[in-house]
Tab-separated table of C-alpha atoms in Angstrom:
chain	number	residue	atom	x	y	z
K	1	MET	CA	117.826	138.711	62.226
K	2	ILE	CA	118.344	135.091	63.185
K	3	ARG	CA	119.368	134.569	66.820
K	4	VAL	CA	121.819	131.709	67.348
K	5	MET	CA	122.537	130.562	70.901
K	6	LEU	CA	125.790	128.802	71.875
K	7	CYS	CA	125.144	126.371	74.740
K	8	GLY	CA	127.659	124.373	76.752
K	9	ALA	CA	130.069	124.417	79.665
K	10	ALA	CA	132.437	127.287	80.424
K	11	ASP	CA	135.126	125.755	78.178
K	12	THR	CA	133.048	126.725	75.119
K	13	ARG	CA	134.977	130.007	75.385
K	14	ARG	CA	137.634	128.182	73.333
K	15	VAL	CA	135.325	128.226	70.302
K	16	GLN	CA	133.441	131.413	71.156
K	17	ASP	CA	135.351	133.672	68.752
K	18	GLU	CA	134.795	131.304	65.804
K	19	PHE	CA	131.141	131.021	66.784
K	20	VAL	CA	130.681	134.796	66.796
K	21	ARG	CA	132.466	135.247	63.450
K	22	THR	CA	130.510	132.479	61.745
K	23	VAL	CA	127.087	133.545	63.002
K	24	THR	CA	127.781	137.199	62.217
K	25	ALA	CA	128.872	136.251	58.683
K	26	PHE	CA	125.490	134.546	58.291
K	27	GLY	CA	123.827	137.820	59.211
K	28	GLY	CA	122.790	136.423	62.577
K	29	VAL	CA	123.035	137.566	66.178
K	30	PRO	CA	125.297	135.361	68.362
K	31	TRP	CA	124.139	134.643	71.923
K	32	HIS	CA	126.376	133.142	74.616
K	33	PHE	CA	126.139	133.264	78.405
K	34	LEU	CA	129.831	134.139	78.771
K	35	ASP	CA	129.353	137.530	77.123
K	36	GLY	CA	126.049	138.253	78.857
K	37	THR	CA	123.837	137.816	75.782
K	38	VAL	CA	121.153	135.783	77.550
K	39	ASN	CA	117.710	136.697	78.791
K	40	TYR	CA	117.563	137.165	82.540
K	41	ILE	CA	115.605	138.793	85.325
K	42	ASN	CA	117.414	139.761	88.521
K	43	SER	CA	115.192	139.264	91.544
K	44	ALA	CA	115.019	137.460	94.875
K	45	SER	CA	113.855	134.364	92.981
K	46	SER	CA	116.396	134.528	90.138
K	47	ASP	CA	117.369	131.151	88.738
K	48	TRP	CA	120.019	130.334	86.126
K	49	GLU	CA	117.979	127.441	84.768
K	50	ASP	CA	114.955	129.693	84.257
K	51	ASN	CA	117.181	132.234	82.491
K	52	SER	CA	118.603	129.526	80.225
K	53	ARG	CA	115.166	128.125	79.466
K	54	ALA	CA	113.857	131.583	78.586
K	55	THR	CA	116.827	132.257	76.294
K	56	VAL	CA	116.312	128.969	74.454
K	57	GLN	CA	112.683	129.920	73.890
K	58	GLU	CA	113.724	133.254	72.373
K	59	ALA	CA	116.539	131.854	70.209
K	60	ASP	CA	115.937	130.775	66.612
K	61	VAL	CA	118.682	128.134	66.564
K	62	CYS	CA	120.583	126.486	69.429
K	63	VAL	CA	124.117	125.108	69.042
K	64	PHE	CA	124.957	122.639	71.819
K	65	VAL	CA	128.714	122.155	72.109
K	66	ILE	CA	130.830	119.679	74.066
K	67	VAL	CA	134.489	120.675	74.216
K	68	GLU	CA	135.773	118.669	77.188
K	69	LYS	CA	133.434	119.510	80.056
K	70	ILE	CA	129.731	118.714	80.349
K	71	GLY	CA	127.555	121.696	81.251
K	72	ARG	CA	124.830	120.527	83.628
K	73	ILE	CA	122.324	123.254	82.760
K	74	THR	CA	122.909	122.720	79.049
K	75	TRP	CA	122.128	119.002	79.057
K	76	GLU	CA	119.540	118.931	81.834
K	77	THR	CA	117.618	122.105	80.996
K	78	GLU	CA	118.464	123.693	77.653
K	79	VAL	CA	118.299	120.548	75.503
K	80	THR	CA	114.932	119.622	76.997
K	81	ALA	CA	113.633	123.159	76.432
K	82	ALA	CA	114.765	123.031	72.791
K	83	LEU	CA	113.134	119.650	72.197
K	84	LEU	CA	109.858	120.632	73.838
K	85	GLY	CA	109.823	123.961	72.008
K	86	GLY	CA	110.568	122.391	68.627
K	87	LYS	CA	113.681	124.538	68.206
K	88	PRO	CA	116.116	123.704	65.398
K	89	PHE	CA	119.433	122.790	67.000
K	90	LEU	CA	122.861	121.305	66.370
K	91	VAL	CA	125.057	119.139	68.596
K	92	LEU	CA	128.812	119.576	68.059
K	93	CYS	CA	131.498	117.683	69.974
K	94	LEU	CA	135.281	118.105	69.970
K	95	ASN	CA	136.671	115.154	68.015
K	96	SER	CA	139.174	114.067	70.688
K	97	THR	CA	136.432	114.141	73.325
K	98	TYR	CA	134.141	112.119	71.077
K	99	GLN	CA	136.854	109.514	70.460
K	100	GLN	CA	137.386	109.278	74.213
K	101	TYR	CA	133.660	108.635	74.623
K	102	LEU	CA	133.706	105.858	71.999
K	103	VAL	CA	136.523	104.076	73.847
K	104	LEU	CA	134.777	104.370	77.221
K	105	ASP	CA	131.408	103.384	75.784
K	106	ALA	CA	132.881	100.206	74.293
K	107	GLU	CA	134.741	99.374	77.504
K	108	PHE	CA	131.801	99.991	79.834
K	109	ARG	CA	128.872	98.499	77.959
K	110	PRO	CA	125.647	98.346	79.998
K	111	PRO	CA	125.124	96.948	82.546
K	112	ALA	CA	128.761	97.659	83.447
K	113	ASP	CA	129.128	100.039	86.392
K	114	LEU	CA	130.513	103.493	85.554
K	115	ASN	CA	131.463	104.301	89.156
K	116	SER	CA	135.104	103.352	88.572
K	117	LEU	CA	135.379	106.278	86.140
K	118	SER	CA	136.118	109.832	87.168
K	119	GLU	CA	133.106	112.112	87.607
K	120	GLU	CA	134.076	113.952	84.421
K	121	ASN	CA	134.188	110.754	82.341
K	122	ARG	CA	130.955	109.438	83.874
K	123	GLN	CA	129.183	112.606	82.808
K	124	LEU	CA	130.705	112.365	79.340
K	125	VAL	CA	129.547	108.770	78.801
K	126	ARG	CA	126.083	109.355	80.247
K	127	THR	CA	125.525	112.538	78.259
K	128	LEU	CA	126.625	111.176	74.891
K	129	ARG	CA	124.737	107.936	75.468
K	130	GLU	CA	121.630	109.974	76.128
K	131	ILE	CA	122.252	112.050	72.997
K	132	GLU	CA	122.975	109.187	70.609
K	133	GLN	CA	121.393	106.065	72.077
K	134	GLU	CA	118.330	107.342	73.904
K	135	ARG	CA	117.334	110.511	72.054
K	136	ARG	CA	118.770	109.315	68.705
K	137	LEU	CA	120.368	112.702	68.039
K	138	THR	CA	123.441	113.235	65.855
K	139	ALA	CA	126.597	114.669	67.409
K	140	VAL	CA	128.895	116.210	64.776
K	141	PRO	CA	132.631	116.102	65.624
K	142	PHE	CA	134.940	119.078	65.056
K	143	ASP	CA	138.630	119.842	65.584
K	144	TYR	CA	140.214	122.967	67.016
K	145	GLY	CA	140.642	125.546	64.279
K	146	ARG	CA	137.786	124.064	62.243
K	147	PHE	CA	134.833	124.786	64.516
K	148	GLY	CA	133.703	127.723	62.383
K	149	GLU	CA	133.905	125.657	59.193
K	150	VAL	CA	131.853	122.807	60.694
K	151	LEU	CA	129.325	125.220	62.190
K	152	ARG	CA	128.925	127.013	58.839
K	153	ARG	CA	128.319	123.708	57.061
K	154	GLU	CA	125.769	122.459	59.596
K	155	LEU	CA	123.917	125.794	59.748
K	156	SER	CA	123.724	125.709	55.949
K	157	LYS	CA	122.063	122.293	56.180
K	158	LEU	CA	119.470	123.695	58.580
K	159	PHE	CA	118.761	126.608	56.254
K	160	ASP	CA	118.439	124.211	53.328
K	161	ILE	CA	115.837	122.201	55.261
K	162	ALA	CA	114.010	125.389	56.237
K	163	LEU	CA	113.924	126.615	52.635
K	164	GLY	CA	112.651	123.225	51.516
K	165	GLN	CA	109.830	123.399	54.044
K	166	MET	CA	108.990	126.935	52.934
K	167	GLU	CA	108.867	125.706	49.348
K	168	GLU	CA	106.598	122.813	50.390
K	169	ARG	CA	104.301	125.198	52.274
K	170	ASN	CA	104.060	127.485	49.249
K	171	ARG	CA	103.326	124.495	47.025
K	172	ARG	CA	100.523	123.394	49.339
K	173	LYS	CA	99.005	126.864	49.310
K	174	SER	CA	99.075	126.977	45.518
K	175	ILE	CA	97.453	123.565	45.145
K	176	ARG	CA	94.573	124.106	47.562
K	177	PRO	CA	92.334	126.038	45.089
K	178	LEU	CA	92.706	123.117	42.646
K	179	LEU	CA	91.488	120.490	45.114
K	180	THR	CA	87.857	121.384	44.404
K	181	ASP	CA	88.436	120.559	40.713
K	182	PRO	CA	90.353	117.239	40.810
K	183	ALA	CA	90.370	116.858	37.030
K	184	ARG	CA	92.853	119.752	36.800
K	185	LEU	CA	95.407	118.123	39.093
K	186	THR	CA	98.675	117.049	37.481
K	187	THR	CA	100.689	114.041	38.622
K	188	ALA	CA	102.874	116.360	40.719
K	189	ASP	CA	99.745	117.975	42.185
K	190	LEU	CA	98.386	114.564	43.169
K	191	ARG	CA	101.647	113.727	44.945
K	192	ALA	CA	101.396	117.012	46.835
K	193	ALA	CA	97.746	116.273	47.684
K	194	GLN	CA	98.759	112.903	49.114
K	195	THR	CA	101.445	114.569	51.235
K	196	ILE	CA	98.812	116.965	52.571
K	197	ALA	CA	96.337	114.167	53.289
K	198	VAL	CA	98.727	112.084	55.406
K	199	ASP	CA	100.244	115.038	57.305
K	200	GLU	CA	98.909	114.798	60.869
K	201	TRP	CA	99.981	118.415	61.520
K	202	GLU	CA	98.084	119.848	58.569
K	203	ASP	CA	94.721	121.571	59.022
K	204	LYS	CA	91.924	118.990	59.174
K	205	GLN	CA	89.743	120.660	56.550
K	206	VAL	CA	92.621	120.916	54.080
K	207	ARG	CA	93.397	117.228	54.597
K	208	LYS	CA	89.776	116.353	53.871
K	209	GLU	CA	89.796	118.420	50.683
K	210	ALA	CA	92.920	116.582	49.553
K	211	LEU	CA	91.326	113.244	50.434
K	212	ARG	CA	88.226	113.968	48.345
K	213	ALA	CA	90.381	114.965	45.375
K	214	LEU	CA	92.489	111.812	45.668
K	215	ALA	CA	89.349	109.678	45.854
K	216	ALA	CA	87.899	111.384	42.788
K	217	ARG	CA	91.087	110.620	40.842
K	218	ARG	CA	91.667	107.231	42.528
K	219	ALA	CA	95.255	108.310	43.026
K	220	LEU	CA	96.192	107.282	46.581
K	221	ASP	CA	98.895	104.656	47.077
K	222	GLU	CA	98.291	101.786	49.477
K	223	GLU	CA	100.934	102.813	52.027
K	224	ALA	CA	99.307	106.232	52.370
K	225	LEU	CA	95.891	104.572	52.656
K	226	HIS	CA	97.062	102.440	55.578
K	227	SER	CA	98.405	105.603	57.224
K	228	LEU	CA	95.079	107.415	56.788
K	229	LEU	CA	93.092	104.472	58.156
K	230	SER	CA	95.135	104.833	61.351
K	231	SER	CA	94.970	108.643	61.459
K	232	ALA	CA	94.732	110.199	64.913
K	233	GLU	CA	92.347	112.802	63.465
K	234	GLN	CA	88.865	111.304	63.810
K	235	GLY	CA	87.318	113.225	60.917
K	236	VAL	CA	90.078	112.182	58.520
K	237	GLN	CA	89.868	108.537	59.592
K	238	ARG	CA	86.090	108.524	59.150
K	239	MET	CA	86.286	110.106	55.708
K	240	THR	CA	88.930	107.576	54.653
K	241	VAL	CA	86.508	104.769	55.498
K	242	GLU	CA	83.621	106.485	53.715
K	243	LEU	CA	85.711	106.938	50.539
K	244	LEU	CA	87.411	103.555	50.781
K	245	ALA	CA	85.890	102.177	47.567
K	246	ASP	CA	87.550	104.961	45.550
K	247	LEU	CA	90.732	105.198	47.598
K	248	TYR	CA	91.288	101.447	47.092
K	249	PRO	CA	90.142	100.842	43.493
K	250	VAL	CA	91.629	97.338	43.156
K	251	ARG	CA	88.922	94.859	42.094
K	252	PRO	CA	88.378	92.355	43.422
K	253	PRO	CA	89.754	93.814	46.648
K	254	SER	CA	92.287	91.829	48.604
K	255	GLN	CA	90.610	89.797	51.344
K	256	GLU	CA	93.605	90.502	53.559
K	257	PHE	CA	93.117	94.239	53.058
K	258	LEU	CA	89.386	94.089	53.867
K	259	GLU	CA	90.102	92.136	57.034
K	260	HIS	CA	92.768	94.685	57.978
K	261	VAL	CA	90.216	97.493	57.688
K	262	VAL	CA	87.797	95.537	59.896
K	263	ALA	CA	90.597	95.085	62.449
K	264	VAL	CA	91.153	98.861	62.404
K	265	ALA	CA	87.440	99.393	63.109
K	266	ASN	CA	87.503	96.835	65.931
K	267	ALA	CA	90.509	98.543	67.527
K	268	SER	CA	88.945	102.004	67.352
K	269	ASP	CA	87.085	103.600	70.266
K	270	ASP	CA	84.974	105.431	67.671
K	271	VAL	CA	81.878	103.353	66.807
K	272	GLY	CA	81.410	105.662	63.827
K	273	ILE	CA	84.258	103.866	62.044
K	274	ALA	CA	82.488	100.497	62.113
K	275	ARG	CA	79.136	102.032	61.189
K	276	ARG	CA	80.652	103.787	58.168
K	277	LEU	CA	82.532	100.683	57.116
K	278	ILE	CA	79.477	98.395	56.964
K	279	PRO	CA	77.909	99.743	53.724
K	280	VAL	CA	81.321	100.183	52.085
K	281	LEU	CA	82.596	96.590	52.152
K	282	PRO	CA	79.644	94.914	50.343
K	283	ALA	CA	79.721	97.710	47.765
K	284	MET	CA	83.357	96.894	46.998
K	285	ASP	CA	82.755	93.146	46.685
K	286	LEU	CA	79.696	91.411	48.112
K	287	PRO	CA	81.090	87.920	48.913
K	288	ARG	CA	84.416	89.208	50.243
K	289	GLY	CA	82.754	92.080	52.071
K	290	ILE	CA	80.386	89.712	53.880
K	291	GLU	CA	83.276	87.415	54.763
K	292	ALA	CA	85.191	90.362	56.252
K	293	LEU	CA	82.124	91.672	58.124
K	294	ALA	CA	81.901	88.337	59.929
K	295	LEU	CA	84.999	89.515	61.846
K	296	LEU	CA	83.442	92.835	62.902
K	297	ASP	CA	82.780	93.390	66.612
K	298	MET	CA	79.086	94.091	67.144
K	299	ASP	CA	78.735	95.160	70.754
K	300	ASP	CA	77.178	98.441	69.614
K	301	THR	CA	73.427	98.458	68.897
K	302	GLY	CA	73.809	101.025	66.126
K	303	THR	CA	76.357	98.799	64.385
K	304	LYS	CA	73.927	95.863	64.425
K	305	ARG	CA	71.121	98.009	63.059
K	306	ARG	CA	73.320	99.383	60.281
K	307	LEU	CA	74.495	95.894	59.312
K	308	ALA	CA	70.972	94.439	59.179
K	309	THR	CA	69.727	97.355	57.083
K	310	THR	CA	72.679	97.139	54.701
K	311	LEU	CA	72.344	93.393	54.173
K	312	GLU	CA	68.658	93.767	53.385
K	313	THR	CA	69.435	96.109	50.491
K	314	TYR	CA	71.465	93.295	48.896
K	315	GLU	CA	68.757	90.649	49.316
K	316	ASP	CA	68.463	89.795	45.607
K	317	ALA	CA	72.225	89.764	45.031
K	318	ILE	CA	72.720	87.593	48.126
K	319	ALA	CA	70.269	85.056	46.712
K	320	ARG	CA	71.912	85.098	43.284
K	321	GLU	CA	75.377	84.516	44.728
K	322	ARG	CA	74.133	81.869	47.209
K	323	LEU	CA	75.371	83.760	50.262
K	324	GLN	CA	72.319	83.024	52.409
K	325	SER	CA	74.154	80.978	55.054
K	326	ALA	CA	76.861	83.589	55.663
K	327	VAL	CA	74.289	86.389	55.786
K	328	ALA	CA	72.028	84.406	58.123
K	329	ALA	CA	74.938	84.037	60.567
K	330	LEU	CA	75.459	87.809	60.495
K	331	LEU	CA	71.751	88.487	61.033
K	332	GLU	CA	71.747	86.079	63.992
K	333	ARG	CA	74.540	88.160	65.529
K	334	CYS	CA	72.536	91.321	64.885
K	335	LEU	CA	69.582	89.868	66.814
K	336	SER	CA	71.709	88.645	69.708
K	337	GLN	CA	71.515	90.762	72.860
K	338	VAL	CA	74.623	89.277	74.412
K	339	SER	CA	77.193	92.036	74.679
K	340	GLU	CA	80.395	91.990	76.709
K	341	SER	CA	78.897	89.366	79.072
K	342	ASP	CA	75.960	91.758	79.603
K	343	TRP	CA	77.333	94.963	81.147
K	344	LYS	CA	74.196	95.499	83.237
K	345	THR	CA	74.611	92.107	84.896
K	346	ARG	CA	78.244	92.902	85.654
K	347	CYS	CA	77.255	96.325	86.926
K	348	ARG	CA	74.756	94.789	89.372
K	349	ALA	CA	77.326	92.272	90.529
K	350	TYR	CA	79.762	95.114	91.207
K	351	LEU	CA	77.084	96.978	93.179
K	352	ALA	CA	76.540	93.862	95.271
K	353	ARG	CA	80.278	93.567	95.934
K	354	LEU	CA	80.235	97.165	97.132
K	355	GLY	CA	77.529	96.223	99.621
K	356	PHE	CA	74.615	98.005	97.920
K	357	GLU	CA	71.286	96.547	96.837
K	358	PRO	CA	71.100	96.357	93.026
K	359	ALA	CA	68.136	97.949	91.263
K	360	PRO	CA	65.315	95.648	90.058
K	361	VAL	CA	65.912	93.871	86.755
K	362	ASP	CA	64.169	95.465	83.740
K	363	GLN	CA	61.520	93.442	81.934
K	364	ASP	CA	63.610	93.578	78.778
K	365	GLU	CA	66.496	91.957	80.610
K	366	ARG	CA	64.298	89.053	81.743
K	367	ALA	CA	63.668	88.129	78.119
K	368	PRO	CA	65.469	84.951	77.067
K	369	ARG	CA	68.866	85.456	75.472
K	370	ARG	CA	69.746	83.948	72.128
């Protein structure tokens, strides 16, 4: 059974009966500290905040209510516990109290000092500002006698969202076996595959399967592609670069887009992104790819080696399209040993500043720089 926790100051007893009736009618179990339905451990180190935090963790849904008073533990402990724990929750506020807040908020706009207000009103303004302006949460107003009706409506919305997510999860499970055979995917399946691919919380391997299927069908939209190029999951970001020619089938490719991808590689701490990108850009469009590669950072030796090797494979095409000058400039950069003002030189200078004798210079470092 679903466990629904009522959180707030002691004056929530005014809506407690409606809360119990509504939750019970939903088939749930109502929890409220005033009737003792909270988790607790009595000991020499007992703490109300710990008890509240533990109850929030055990609850399925939390209902935070402001009648007139502001409960310190509710807004300093329980809300934070719900947010950190990913708990579904509602925020309900008595309409007259909310209207009072709106008046005070308009009258005491930051940086106006709230000290001229009573302690009760200061807490009200600070709490609702934190809810709405800082945390961007939605406080739903209610009137006496209609709390149960509002609670029922808002709980129904939560259940609707939960059912929608269950439906989406089931859809994802049903589509996964089809990802290995992209030709069988319908338009709806491809939309679901794109949703899977861009979901940072989805399993990495499932996202990769979806990405391969989308590349095979050339069915990824550009907004999703930009999202995948910036993915926090390294493996997904790398695969996006590897499959870029199929994920972005526009020909000729936009120069702006190619330069954006190079900027993504330059901003990444993963040198594997740049190395994977090098053979992809010329394959998409040789002149535009070479123009974009001129913007690529080449501090990494492996990146230089990959670029030189890739350009050599296009030697005949480069001659046909008269790209020798642009390619020569890239090859010159590949041969250059100057990198970040020579980190070894800077390292020795730092050693000297620390008062230590730097190690002898390697023979390779004595070679003239280009």
